[in-house]
Amino acid sequence: MAIQLLVTNRNLQIQGDPIDGWTSLDCTKRFNEPASGSVELPARPEIMSLLQPGNRLLVVRDGAIWCAGPMEIPQDWAWSIGASSEPDPGQVTVNFSDDLAYIAGYVTWPLPANAWTAQPTASQRQIFTTNSETIIRTLVNENCGPGALAARQIPSLVLDAVAGVGTTTSVSTRFEALLDCCRRVAIDGGKIGFRTRQDTATNQIKFGCYAPADKTKTARFSTGLGNLRSIAYKQSAPTVTHALVAGNESASPSQAFVEVANATAASTWYRVEKYVDASPDNDTNGELTSAGNVELAEGSSPVELATVTVDTDDLKAGRDFDLGDKVTIELPTGLEVADVVRSIHLQASPRGGEYVTSLVGSPEATSDPQMVRLIRELGRRLGRLEAK
């Protein structure tokens, strides 16, 4: 195990020396979502001086950046006489994310080039029949990237090179969480991925899209291969097989209705209807169909695989497979399941070494609590309501 911790300021300039003496590291990277992590450190003065608001933490694993982003809680420290198990000056816990967390703090403006006081009433930002990568890059650029208003620009954030991925889709959005909107576009536009990366050569945070790879033949996990410590498998019935999408009820001459179905899921399981309230007037540009496709993708026969994998010389997380890639898990029953890597969880300590867990499954195979998913859905519905 070779893990190094570095601190930078918001301009990506390294502050001080690499942090030593850390006792525990926990970091989860997620597909199309910000990462989350924590690290326990000795509260020595030279370390505490680095744990300041606005600074970032870099987790470097085997010479490559594993995770890099802002410290969301730079200092979680407490001490009292007789209560601390740590010698003076005690222990401090730092909570951090990756740079997608910056973007997660923004919402989509109907007219991003206008000041907040000049935003229109009941209007949306609409991009029709366009490649999904182009839509995602446009939304990020105009809301928080180099093309945004100066006050909304994220320092050092630029667009990465065009990857040439994705399919055609459409989007209408208004005051929606920016990353939630990007996820909707990514799902309906070819199930592509997006991420940030720190480019040490240019000293920039680069946001870009990518096409997850099919590694079902090369990234295989089983007890027989010796790269699987434990596995938990769960398959659930679909939460929706027929998305009943309704457009703007005040549209002229009449309200539009579109039904989008997953016939395979319905015949395998049973029919499950879900009403989807969408804001577009009609489906001329496929917006109502897109809304239905997203609902189906998020609720079709969730398969969840929680695996504890072991890095080997031949197969290593972050090197041989990564977020969004499709891998194969062989169950002890003989069944093989191929699905997408949704998250990779790294736990490490200087004495205990590394412990890597991968969550594999459909979009609903997530470690997020139901309340988090509900809040996202409510936020999206409020945006639609505001546009009517």
mmCIF file of C-alpha atoms in Angstrom:
data_model
loop_
_atom_site.group_PDB
_atom_site.id
_atom_site.type_symbol
_atom_site.label_atom_id
_atom_site.label_comp_id
_atom_site.label_asym_id
_atom_site.label_seq_id
_atom_site.Cartn_x
_atom_site.Cartn_y
_atom_site.Cartn_z
ATOM 1 C CA MET A 1 0.000 0.000 0.000
ATOM 2 C CA ALA A 2 1.307 3.411 -0.954
ATOM 3 C CA ILE A 3 -1.048 6.228 0.070
ATOM 4 C CA GLN A 4 -0.031 9.869 0.372
ATOM 5 C CA LEU A 5 -2.144 12.777 1.618
ATOM 6 C CA LEU A 6 -1.558 16.305 0.310
ATOM 7 C CA VAL A 7 -3.316 19.599 0.990
ATOM 8 C CA THR A 8 -3.788 22.349 -1.605
ATOM 9 C CA ASN A 9 -5.462 25.736 -1.527
ATOM 10 C CA ARG A 10 -8.396 26.533 -3.832
ATOM 11 C CA ASN A 11 -5.891 27.448 -6.579
ATOM 12 C CA LEU A 12 -4.483 23.890 -6.434
ATOM 13 C CA GLN A 13 -1.158 25.002 -4.929
ATOM 14 C CA ILE A 14 0.265 22.438 -2.507
ATOM 15 C CA GLN A 15 0.432 23.651 1.076
ATOM 16 C CA GLY A 16 3.105 22.360 3.440
ATOM 17 C CA ASP A 17 4.489 18.823 3.433
ATOM 18 C CA PRO A 18 2.654 15.532 2.873
ATOM 19 C CA ILE A 19 0.610 14.667 5.961
ATOM 20 C CA ASP A 20 2.051 11.889 8.073
ATOM 21 C CA GLY A 21 0.740 10.131 11.132
ATOM 22 C CA TRP A 22 -2.753 9.516 9.774
ATOM 23 C CA THR A 23 -4.446 6.541 11.390
ATOM 24 C CA SER A 24 -7.534 5.829 9.290
ATOM 25 C CA LEU A 25 -8.749 6.700 5.762
ATOM 26 C CA ASP A 26 -12.221 6.070 4.367
ATOM 27 C CA CYS A 27 -13.113 7.220 0.827
ATOM 28 C CA THR A 28 -16.024 6.320 -1.454
ATOM 29 C CA LYS A 29 -16.024 7.353 -5.116
ATOM 30 C CA ARG A 30 -19.410 7.292 -6.867
ATOM 31 C CA PHE A 31 -20.509 7.079 -10.493
ATOM 32 C CA ASN A 32 -21.808 10.503 -11.612
ATOM 33 C CA GLU A 33 -21.953 11.745 -8.014
ATOM 34 C CA PRO A 34 -19.539 13.509 -5.660
ATOM 35 C CA ALA A 35 -17.255 11.352 -3.560
ATOM 36 C CA SER A 36 -17.238 11.315 0.226
ATOM 37 C CA GLY A 37 -14.386 10.599 2.575
ATOM 38 C CA SER A 38 -12.885 11.050 5.990
ATOM 39 C CA VAL A 39 -9.415 10.781 7.458
ATOM 40 C CA GLU A 40 -8.236 10.749 11.069
ATOM 41 C CA LEU A 41 -5.102 12.760 11.794
ATOM 42 C CA PRO A 42 -3.026 13.740 14.817
ATOM 43 C CA ALA A 43 -3.969 17.316 15.772
ATOM 44 C CA ARG A 44 -0.429 18.599 15.660
ATOM 45 C CA PRO A 45 0.012 22.355 15.037
ATOM 46 C CA GLU A 46 1.648 21.892 11.627
ATOM 47 C CA ILE A 47 -1.267 19.710 10.504
ATOM 48 C CA MET A 48 -3.992 21.917 11.981
ATOM 49 C CA SER A 49 -2.531 24.906 10.139
ATOM 50 C CA LEU A 50 -3.287 23.110 6.842
ATOM 51 C CA LEU A 51 -6.880 22.231 7.725
ATOM 52 C CA GLN A 52 -8.369 25.588 6.803
ATOM 53 C CA PRO A 53 -11.610 26.638 5.060
ATOM 54 C CA GLY A 54 -11.260 26.578 1.273
ATOM 55 C CA ASN A 55 -8.409 24.063 1.199
ATOM 56 C CA ARG A 56 -8.578 20.752 -0.643
ATOM 57 C CA LEU A 57 -7.358 17.251 0.171
ATOM 58 C CA LEU A 58 -5.611 14.958 -2.303
ATOM 59 C CA VAL A 59 -5.532 11.212 -1.754
ATOM 60 C CA VAL A 60 -2.710 9.794 -3.853
ATOM 61 C CA ARG A 61 -2.705 6.010 -4.237
ATOM 62 C CA ASP A 62 0.241 4.260 -5.870
ATOM 63 C CA GLY A 63 1.431 7.497 -7.446
ATOM 64 C CA ALA A 64 -1.923 8.480 -9.002
ATOM 65 C CA ILE A 65 -4.615 10.799 -7.631
ATOM 66 C CA TRP A 66 -7.397 8.594 -6.228
ATOM 67 C CA CYS A 67 -9.594 11.452 -5.011
ATOM 68 C CA ALA A 68 -9.157 15.222 -4.895
ATOM 69 C CA GLY A 69 -11.551 17.854 -3.661
ATOM 70 C CA PRO A 70 -12.653 20.302 -0.987
ATOM 71 C CA MET A 71 -12.567 19.700 2.745
ATOM 72 C CA GLU A 72 -16.226 19.960 3.707
ATOM 73 C CA ILE A 73 -15.431 19.700 7.425
ATOM 74 C CA PRO A 74 -11.753 20.632 7.756
ATOM 75 C CA GLN A 75 -11.648 20.273 11.537
ATOM 76 C CA ASP A 76 -13.762 17.961 13.682
ATOM 77 C CA TRP A 77 -11.786 18.004 16.920
ATOM 78 C CA ALA A 78 -12.622 17.793 20.605
ATOM 79 C CA TRP A 79 -10.577 17.289 23.765
ATOM 80 C CA SER A 80 -11.185 17.168 27.486
ATOM 81 C CA ILE A 81 -9.251 16.016 30.514
ATOM 82 C CA GLY A 82 -9.490 12.288 30.992
ATOM 83 C CA ALA A 83 -11.851 11.860 28.058
ATOM 84 C CA SER A 84 -9.404 11.596 25.197
ATOM 85 C CA SER A 85 -7.843 8.256 24.315
ATOM 86 C CA GLU A 86 -5.277 10.101 22.244
ATOM 87 C CA PRO A 87 -2.191 11.754 23.716
ATOM 88 C CA ASP A 88 -1.921 15.518 23.427
ATOM 89 C CA PRO A 89 -2.826 17.256 21.213
ATOM 90 C CA GLY A 90 -5.554 14.711 20.383
ATOM 91 C CA GLN A 91 -7.006 13.594 17.068
ATOM 92 C CA VAL A 92 -8.840 15.507 14.354
ATOM 93 C CA THR A 93 -11.193 14.094 11.711
ATOM 94 C CA VAL A 94 -11.431 15.704 8.267
ATOM 95 C CA ASN A 95 -14.413 15.121 5.957
ATOM 96 C CA PHE A 96 -13.786 15.728 2.262
ATOM 97 C CA SER A 97 -15.256 15.177 -1.200
ATOM 98 C CA ASP A 98 -14.025 15.331 -4.784
ATOM 99 C CA ASP A 99 -14.274 18.354 -7.067
ATOM 100 C CA LEU A 100 -17.731 17.341 -8.308
ATOM 101 C CA ALA A 101 -18.888 18.715 -4.942
ATOM 102 C CA TYR A 102 -18.205 22.240 -6.215
ATOM 103 C CA ILE A 103 -20.524 21.672 -9.187
ATOM 104 C CA ALA A 104 -23.129 20.070 -6.919
ATOM 105 C CA GLY A 105 -23.539 23.445 -5.229
ATOM 106 C CA TYR A 106 -25.125 25.039 -8.312
ATOM 107 C CA VAL A 107 -28.600 25.082 -9.844
ATOM 108 C CA THR A 108 -29.609 25.520 -13.474
ATOM 109 C CA TRP A 109 -30.618 29.062 -14.393
ATOM 110 C CA PRO A 110 -33.117 29.602 -17.260
ATOM 111 C CA LEU A 111 -30.899 32.367 -18.651
ATOM 112 C CA PRO A 112 -27.374 31.731 -17.313
ATOM 113 C CA ALA A 113 -25.948 34.808 -19.056
ATOM 114 C CA ASN A 114 -28.336 37.100 -17.146
ATOM 115 C CA ALA A 115 -28.024 38.330 -13.587
ATOM 116 C CA TRP A 116 -30.186 36.635 -10.965
ATOM 117 C CA THR A 117 -32.473 39.666 -10.815
ATOM 118 C CA ALA A 118 -33.049 39.365 -14.563
ATOM 119 C CA GLN A 119 -34.195 35.725 -14.635
ATOM 120 C CA PRO A 120 -37.480 35.252 -16.531
ATOM 121 C CA THR A 121 -40.752 34.113 -15.018
ATOM 122 C CA ALA A 122 -41.964 30.591 -15.839
ATOM 123 C CA SER A 123 -39.237 29.981 -18.397
ATOM 124 C CA GLN A 124 -36.771 27.105 -18.730
ATOM 125 C CA ARG A 125 -33.319 26.432 -20.103
ATOM 126 C CA GLN A 126 -34.049 24.187 -23.061
ATOM 127 C CA ILE A 127 -31.631 22.271 -25.291
ATOM 128 C CA PHE A 128 -33.319 20.148 -27.954
ATOM 129 C CA THR A 129 -32.179 17.091 -29.946
ATOM 130 C CA THR A 130 -28.518 17.460 -29.055
ATOM 131 C CA ASN A 131 -25.768 15.026 -28.114
ATOM 132 C CA SER A 132 -25.854 14.298 -24.366
ATOM 133 C CA GLU A 133 -22.159 15.059 -23.849
ATOM 134 C CA THR A 134 -22.662 18.446 -25.494
ATOM 135 C CA ILE A 135 -25.686 19.172 -23.283
ATOM 136 C CA ILE A 136 -23.858 18.260 -20.064
ATOM 137 C CA ARG A 137 -20.771 20.273 -20.992
ATOM 138 C CA THR A 138 -22.967 23.240 -21.929
ATOM 139 C CA LEU A 139 -24.900 23.178 -18.661
ATOM 140 C CA VAL A 140 -21.731 23.011 -16.566
ATOM 141 C CA ASN A 141 -19.906 25.629 -18.629
ATOM 142 C CA GLU A 142 -22.674 28.223 -18.541
ATOM 143 C CA ASN A 143 -23.587 27.751 -14.866
ATOM 144 C CA CYS A 144 -20.225 27.376 -13.144
ATOM 145 C CA GLY A 145 -17.483 26.959 -15.754
ATOM 146 C CA PRO A 146 -15.446 29.450 -17.805
ATOM 147 C CA GLY A 147 -18.597 30.523 -19.682
ATOM 148 C CA ALA A 148 -20.546 31.418 -16.534
ATOM 149 C CA LEU A 149 -21.010 34.825 -14.966
ATOM 150 C CA ALA A 150 -17.778 35.816 -13.229
ATOM 151 C CA ALA A 151 -19.292 35.525 -9.753
ATOM 152 C CA ARG A 152 -20.463 31.947 -10.476
ATOM 153 C CA GLN A 153 -17.230 30.575 -11.940
ATOM 154 C CA ILE A 154 -15.460 27.838 -9.974
ATOM 155 C CA PRO A 155 -11.752 28.711 -9.663
ATOM 156 C CA SER A 156 -9.466 26.590 -11.884
ATOM 157 C CA LEU A 157 -12.409 24.693 -13.432
ATOM 158 C CA VAL A 158 -12.215 24.151 -17.204
ATOM 159 C CA LEU A 159 -13.810 21.758 -19.673
ATOM 160 C CA ASP A 160 -11.803 18.656 -20.530
ATOM 161 C CA ALA A 161 -11.286 17.515 -24.114
ATOM 162 C CA VAL A 162 -14.414 16.358 -25.946
ATOM 163 C CA ALA A 163 -14.719 12.580 -25.608
ATOM 164 C CA GLY A 164 -17.154 12.087 -28.485
ATOM 165 C CA VAL A 165 -19.589 9.976 -26.457
ATOM 166 C CA GLY A 166 -23.340 9.912 -25.879
ATOM 167 C CA THR A 167 -26.494 9.888 -27.951
ATOM 168 C CA THR A 168 -29.096 12.486 -28.877
ATOM 169 C CA THR A 169 -31.540 13.683 -26.224
ATOM 170 C CA SER A 170 -33.284 16.854 -25.018
ATOM 171 C CA VAL A 171 -33.568 18.656 -21.715
ATOM 172 C CA SER A 172 -35.685 21.335 -20.081
ATOM 173 C CA THR A 173 -34.612 22.565 -16.674
ATOM 174 C CA ARG A 174 -35.301 25.398 -14.277
ATOM 175 C CA PHE A 175 -33.626 25.946 -10.912
ATOM 176 C CA GLU A 176 -32.803 22.246 -10.695
ATOM 177 C CA ALA A 177 -29.699 20.930 -8.943
ATOM 178 C CA LEU A 178 -27.099 21.034 -11.704
ATOM 179 C CA LEU A 179 -25.701 17.545 -11.151
ATOM 180 C CA ASP A 180 -29.204 16.052 -10.916
ATOM 181 C CA CYS A 181 -29.954 17.520 -14.330
ATOM 182 C CA CYS A 182 -26.657 16.208 -15.722
ATOM 183 C CA ARG A 183 -27.465 12.729 -14.409
ATOM 184 C CA ARG A 184 -30.852 12.758 -16.160
ATOM 185 C CA VAL A 185 -29.202 13.703 -19.438
ATOM 186 C CA ALA A 186 -26.468 11.090 -18.972
ATOM 187 C CA ILE A 187 -28.990 8.289 -18.357
ATOM 188 C CA ASP A 188 -31.202 9.064 -21.356
ATOM 189 C CA GLY A 189 -28.290 10.041 -23.595
ATOM 190 C CA GLY A 190 -26.407 6.768 -23.774
ATOM 191 C CA LYS A 191 -25.755 6.072 -20.061
ATOM 192 C CA ILE A 192 -22.500 8.005 -20.174
ATOM 193 C CA GLY A 193 -20.381 9.126 -17.254
ATOM 194 C CA PHE A 194 -18.989 12.475 -16.182
ATOM 195 C CA ARG A 195 -16.268 13.369 -13.712
ATOM 196 C CA THR A 196 -13.648 15.857 -12.633
ATOM 197 C CA ARG A 197 -9.920 15.277 -12.552
ATOM 198 C CA GLN A 198 -7.034 17.378 -11.374
ATOM 199 C CA ASP A 199 -4.476 17.956 -14.102
ATOM 200 C CA THR A 200 -1.180 18.503 -12.287
ATOM 201 C CA ALA A 201 0.555 19.558 -15.503
ATOM 202 C CA THR A 202 -1.794 22.512 -16.120
ATOM 203 C CA ASN A 203 -2.876 23.026 -12.507
ATOM 204 C CA GLN A 204 -6.542 22.850 -13.483
ATOM 205 C CA ILE A 205 -9.691 20.967 -12.501
ATOM 206 C CA LYS A 206 -11.016 19.420 -15.702
ATOM 207 C CA PHE A 207 -14.656 18.414 -16.107
ATOM 208 C CA GLY A 208 -15.489 15.965 -18.848
ATOM 209 C CA CYS A 209 -17.633 13.060 -19.996
ATOM 210 C CA TYR A 210 -16.661 9.504 -20.847
ATOM 211 C CA ALA A 211 -18.122 6.224 -22.020
ATOM 212 C CA PRO A 212 -17.951 3.500 -19.372
ATOM 213 C CA ALA A 213 -16.157 0.423 -20.684
ATOM 214 C CA ASP A 214 -17.489 -3.095 -21.048
ATOM 215 C CA LYS A 215 -14.993 -5.107 -19.020
ATOM 216 C CA THR A 216 -17.160 -8.123 -18.355
ATOM 217 C CA LYS A 217 -14.540 -10.427 -19.904
ATOM 218 C CA THR A 218 -11.464 -8.987 -18.200
ATOM 219 C CA ALA A 219 -12.800 -7.681 -14.870
ATOM 220 C CA ARG A 220 -14.226 -10.816 -13.308
ATOM 221 C CA PHE A 221 -14.672 -11.574 -9.632
ATOM 222 C CA SER A 222 -15.260 -14.938 -7.990
ATOM 223 C CA THR A 223 -14.199 -16.995 -5.008
ATOM 224 C CA GLY A 224 -12.409 -19.321 -7.395
ATOM 225 C CA LEU A 225 -10.230 -16.493 -8.709
ATOM 226 C CA GLY A 226 -9.339 -15.527 -5.167
ATOM 227 C CA ASN A 227 -10.247 -11.860 -5.626
ATOM 228 C CA LEU A 228 -13.541 -11.890 -3.749
ATOM 229 C CA ARG A 229 -13.793 -11.793 0.046
ATOM 230 C CA SER A 230 -17.552 -11.522 0.434
ATOM 231 C CA ILE A 231 -20.670 -10.843 -1.574
ATOM 232 C CA ALA A 232 -24.268 -9.819 -0.924
ATOM 233 C CA TYR A 233 -26.759 -10.128 -3.770
ATOM 234 C CA LYS A 234 -30.236 -8.620 -3.906
ATOM 235 C CA GLN A 235 -32.699 -8.444 -6.788
ATOM 236 C CA SER A 236 -35.939 -6.510 -6.464
ATOM 237 C CA ALA A 237 -39.103 -6.094 -8.473
ATOM 238 C CA PRO A 238 -39.258 -2.996 -10.685
ATOM 239 C CA THR A 239 -40.662 0.163 -9.141
ATOM 240 C CA VAL A 240 -41.922 1.266 -12.555
ATOM 241 C CA THR A 241 -42.504 -0.517 -15.864
ATOM 242 C CA HIS A 242 -44.832 2.035 -17.461
ATOM 243 C CA ALA A 243 -44.046 5.728 -17.125
ATOM 244 C CA LEU A 244 -47.199 7.765 -17.740
ATOM 245 C CA VAL A 245 -45.816 11.178 -18.660
ATOM 246 C CA ALA A 246 -48.043 14.246 -18.609
ATOM 247 C CA GLY A 247 -46.947 17.523 -20.164
ATOM 248 C CA ASN A 248 -47.833 21.062 -19.203
ATOM 249 C CA GLU A 249 -51.533 21.029 -18.338
ATOM 250 C CA SER A 250 -51.978 24.583 -19.583
ATOM 251 C CA ALA A 251 -50.516 23.838 -23.005
ATOM 252 C CA SER A 252 -52.473 24.802 -26.090
ATOM 253 C CA PRO A 253 -54.514 23.308 -27.651
ATOM 254 C CA SER A 254 -54.437 20.430 -25.123
ATOM 255 C CA GLN A 255 -52.254 18.704 -22.583
ATOM 256 C CA ALA A 256 -49.858 16.109 -24.032
ATOM 257 C CA PHE A 257 -49.631 12.544 -22.707
ATOM 258 C CA VAL A 258 -46.888 10.024 -23.506
ATOM 259 C CA GLU A 259 -46.541 6.441 -22.284
ATOM 260 C CA VAL A 260 -43.046 4.970 -22.110
ATOM 261 C CA ALA A 261 -42.862 1.268 -21.264
ATOM 262 C CA ASN A 262 -40.336 -1.418 -20.427
ATOM 263 C CA ALA A 263 -42.173 -4.362 -21.922
ATOM 264 C CA THR A 264 -39.500 -6.872 -20.885
ATOM 265 C CA ALA A 265 -39.652 -5.891 -17.216
ATOM 266 C CA ALA A 266 -43.443 -5.908 -17.263
ATOM 267 C CA SER A 267 -43.654 -9.405 -18.781
ATOM 268 C CA THR A 268 -40.944 -10.785 -16.488
ATOM 269 C CA TRP A 269 -42.426 -9.302 -13.331
ATOM 270 C CA TYR A 270 -45.709 -7.397 -13.590
ATOM 271 C CA ARG A 271 -46.997 -4.010 -14.688
ATOM 272 C CA VAL A 272 -46.140 -1.068 -12.412
ATOM 273 C CA GLU A 273 -47.386 2.375 -13.456
ATOM 274 C CA LYS A 274 -45.923 5.696 -12.359
ATOM 275 C CA TYR A 275 -47.311 9.126 -13.094
ATOM 276 C CA VAL A 276 -44.600 11.541 -14.261
ATOM 277 C CA ASP A 277 -45.379 15.241 -14.184
ATOM 278 C CA ALA A 278 -43.275 16.959 -16.854
ATOM 279 C CA SER A 279 -43.185 20.615 -17.823
ATOM 280 C CA PRO A 280 -42.781 20.632 -21.645
ATOM 281 C CA ASP A 281 -45.894 21.413 -23.698
ATOM 282 C CA ASN A 282 -45.419 18.481 -26.062
ATOM 283 C CA ASP A 283 -43.097 15.671 -27.152
ATOM 284 C CA THR A 284 -42.011 17.323 -30.399
ATOM 285 C CA ASN A 285 -38.375 17.258 -29.290
ATOM 286 C CA GLY A 286 -38.660 14.046 -27.317
ATOM 287 C CA GLU A 287 -38.643 15.742 -23.913
ATOM 288 C CA LEU A 288 -41.615 13.825 -22.531
ATOM 289 C CA THR A 289 -40.190 10.557 -23.795
ATOM 290 C CA SER A 290 -36.844 11.437 -22.232
ATOM 291 C CA ALA A 291 -38.500 12.008 -18.858
ATOM 292 C CA GLY A 292 -40.138 8.608 -19.131
ATOM 293 C CA ASN A 293 -36.891 6.879 -20.089
ATOM 294 C CA VAL A 294 -35.152 8.294 -17.024
ATOM 295 C CA GLU A 295 -37.909 6.980 -14.740
ATOM 296 C CA LEU A 296 -37.683 3.521 -16.325
ATOM 297 C CA ALA A 297 -33.891 3.406 -16.056
ATOM 298 C CA GLU A 298 -34.013 4.328 -12.375
ATOM 299 C CA GLY A 299 -36.735 1.851 -11.475
ATOM 300 C CA SER A 300 -36.316 -1.223 -13.652
ATOM 301 C CA SER A 301 -35.624 -4.444 -11.720
ATOM 302 C CA PRO A 302 -32.960 -3.106 -9.348
ATOM 303 C CA VAL A 303 -30.047 -5.490 -8.932
ATOM 304 C CA GLU A 304 -27.654 -4.758 -6.109
ATOM 305 C CA LEU A 305 -24.337 -6.471 -5.573
ATOM 306 C CA ALA A 306 -22.228 -5.421 -2.594
ATOM 307 C CA THR A 307 -18.862 -7.068 -3.036
ATOM 308 C CA VAL A 308 -15.663 -6.933 -1.062
ATOM 309 C CA THR A 309 -12.945 -7.307 -3.656
ATOM 310 C CA VAL A 310 -9.251 -7.922 -3.268
ATOM 311 C CA ASP A 311 -6.733 -6.138 -5.444
ATOM 312 C CA THR A 312 -4.394 -8.519 -7.226
ATOM 313 C CA ASP A 313 -1.516 -7.974 -9.600
ATOM 314 C CA ASP A 314 -3.885 -8.748 -12.473
ATOM 315 C CA LEU A 315 -6.975 -6.822 -11.358
ATOM 316 C CA LYS A 316 -7.006 -3.574 -9.410
ATOM 317 C CA ALA A 317 -9.708 -0.970 -8.765
ATOM 318 C CA GLY A 318 -8.938 2.345 -10.421
ATOM 319 C CA ARG A 319 -6.453 0.753 -12.791
ATOM 320 C CA ASP A 320 -8.173 -2.200 -14.469
ATOM 321 C CA PHE A 321 -11.761 -1.139 -13.849
ATOM 322 C CA ASP A 322 -13.362 2.065 -12.659
ATOM 323 C CA LEU A 323 -16.662 3.809 -11.990
ATOM 324 C CA GLY A 324 -19.321 3.130 -14.605
ATOM 325 C CA ASP A 325 -17.528 0.130 -16.122
ATOM 326 C CA LYS A 326 -19.478 -3.089 -16.536
ATOM 327 C CA VAL A 327 -17.889 -6.030 -14.707
ATOM 328 C CA THR A 328 -18.806 -9.652 -14.016
ATOM 329 C CA ILE A 329 -19.472 -11.175 -10.605
ATOM 330 C CA GLU A 330 -19.733 -14.970 -10.355
ATOM 331 C CA LEU A 331 -22.024 -15.988 -7.505
ATOM 332 C CA PRO A 332 -21.254 -19.165 -5.555
ATOM 333 C CA THR A 333 -24.523 -20.539 -6.976
ATOM 334 C CA GLY A 334 -22.972 -20.468 -10.439
ATOM 335 C CA LEU A 335 -24.991 -17.490 -11.657
ATOM 336 C CA GLU A 336 -22.987 -14.731 -13.345
ATOM 337 C CA VAL A 337 -24.153 -11.147 -12.999
ATOM 338 C CA ALA A 338 -22.800 -8.400 -15.262
ATOM 339 C CA ASP A 339 -23.582 -4.835 -14.263
ATOM 340 C CA VAL A 340 -22.187 -1.369 -13.656
ATOM 341 C CA VAL A 341 -19.723 -0.339 -10.938
ATOM 342 C CA ARG A 342 -21.681 2.309 -8.996
ATOM 343 C CA SER A 343 -19.160 3.059 -6.268
ATOM 344 C CA ILE A 344 -15.701 2.072 -5.066
ATOM 345 C CA HIS A 345 -15.017 2.275 -1.352
ATOM 346 C CA LEU A 346 -11.420 2.473 -0.146
ATOM 347 C CA GLN A 347 -10.602 1.938 3.532
ATOM 348 C CA ALA A 348 -7.012 2.041 4.672
ATOM 349 C CA SER A 349 -4.814 2.238 7.728
ATOM 350 C CA PRO A 350 -1.021 2.117 8.033
ATOM 351 C CA ARG A 351 -1.175 -1.141 9.986
ATOM 352 C CA GLY A 352 -4.201 -2.858 8.469
ATOM 353 C CA GLY A 353 -3.529 -2.105 4.814
ATOM 354 C CA GLU A 354 -6.258 -1.530 2.218
ATOM 355 C CA TYR A 355 -9.815 -2.833 2.048
ATOM 356 C CA VAL A 356 -11.672 -2.185 -1.222
ATOM 357 C CA THR A 357 -15.423 -2.597 -1.679
ATOM 358 C CA SER A 358 -17.264 -2.223 -4.991
ATOM 359 C CA LEU A 359 -21.009 -1.678 -5.288
ATOM 360 C CA VAL A 360 -22.248 -3.149 -8.561
ATOM 361 C CA GLY A 361 -25.763 -2.946 -9.974
ATOM 362 C CA SER A 362 -28.489 -0.910 -11.661
ATOM 363 C CA PRO A 363 -29.059 2.829 -10.964
ATOM 364 C CA GLU A 364 -31.218 2.014 -7.922
ATOM 365 C CA ALA A 365 -28.360 -0.048 -6.473
ATOM 366 C CA THR A 366 -27.122 2.807 -4.363
ATOM 367 C CA SER A 367 -25.899 3.328 -0.835
ATOM 368 C CA ASP A 368 -27.897 6.564 -0.631
ATOM 369 C CA PRO A 369 -30.759 6.409 1.860
ATOM 370 C CA GLN A 370 -34.292 6.614 0.503
ATOM 371 C CA MET A 371 -34.677 10.113 1.978
ATOM 372 C CA VAL A 372 -31.819 11.418 -0.189
ATOM 373 C CA ARG A 373 -33.432 10.046 -3.341
ATOM 374 C CA LEU A 374 -36.797 11.479 -2.292
ATOM 375 C CA ILE A 375 -35.328 14.947 -1.799
ATOM 376 C CA ARG A 376 -33.822 14.818 -5.294
ATOM 377 C CA GLU A 377 -37.168 13.858 -6.789
ATOM 378 C CA LEU A 378 -38.964 16.634 -4.903
ATOM 379 C CA GLY A 379 -36.400 19.166 -6.111
ATOM 380 C CA ARG A 380 -36.964 18.100 -9.706
ATOM 381 C CA ARG A 381 -40.753 18.306 -9.305
ATOM 382 C CA LEU A 382 -40.551 21.810 -7.816
ATOM 383 C CA GLY A 383 -38.524 22.930 -10.807
ATOM 384 C CA ARG A 384 -41.194 21.601 -13.131
ATOM 385 C CA LEU A 385 -43.923 23.276 -11.108
ATOM 386 C CA GLU A 386 -42.137 26.647 -11.243
ATOM 387 C CA ALA A 387 -42.012 26.421 -15.025
ATOM 388 C CA LYS A 388 -45.784 26.049 -15.386
#
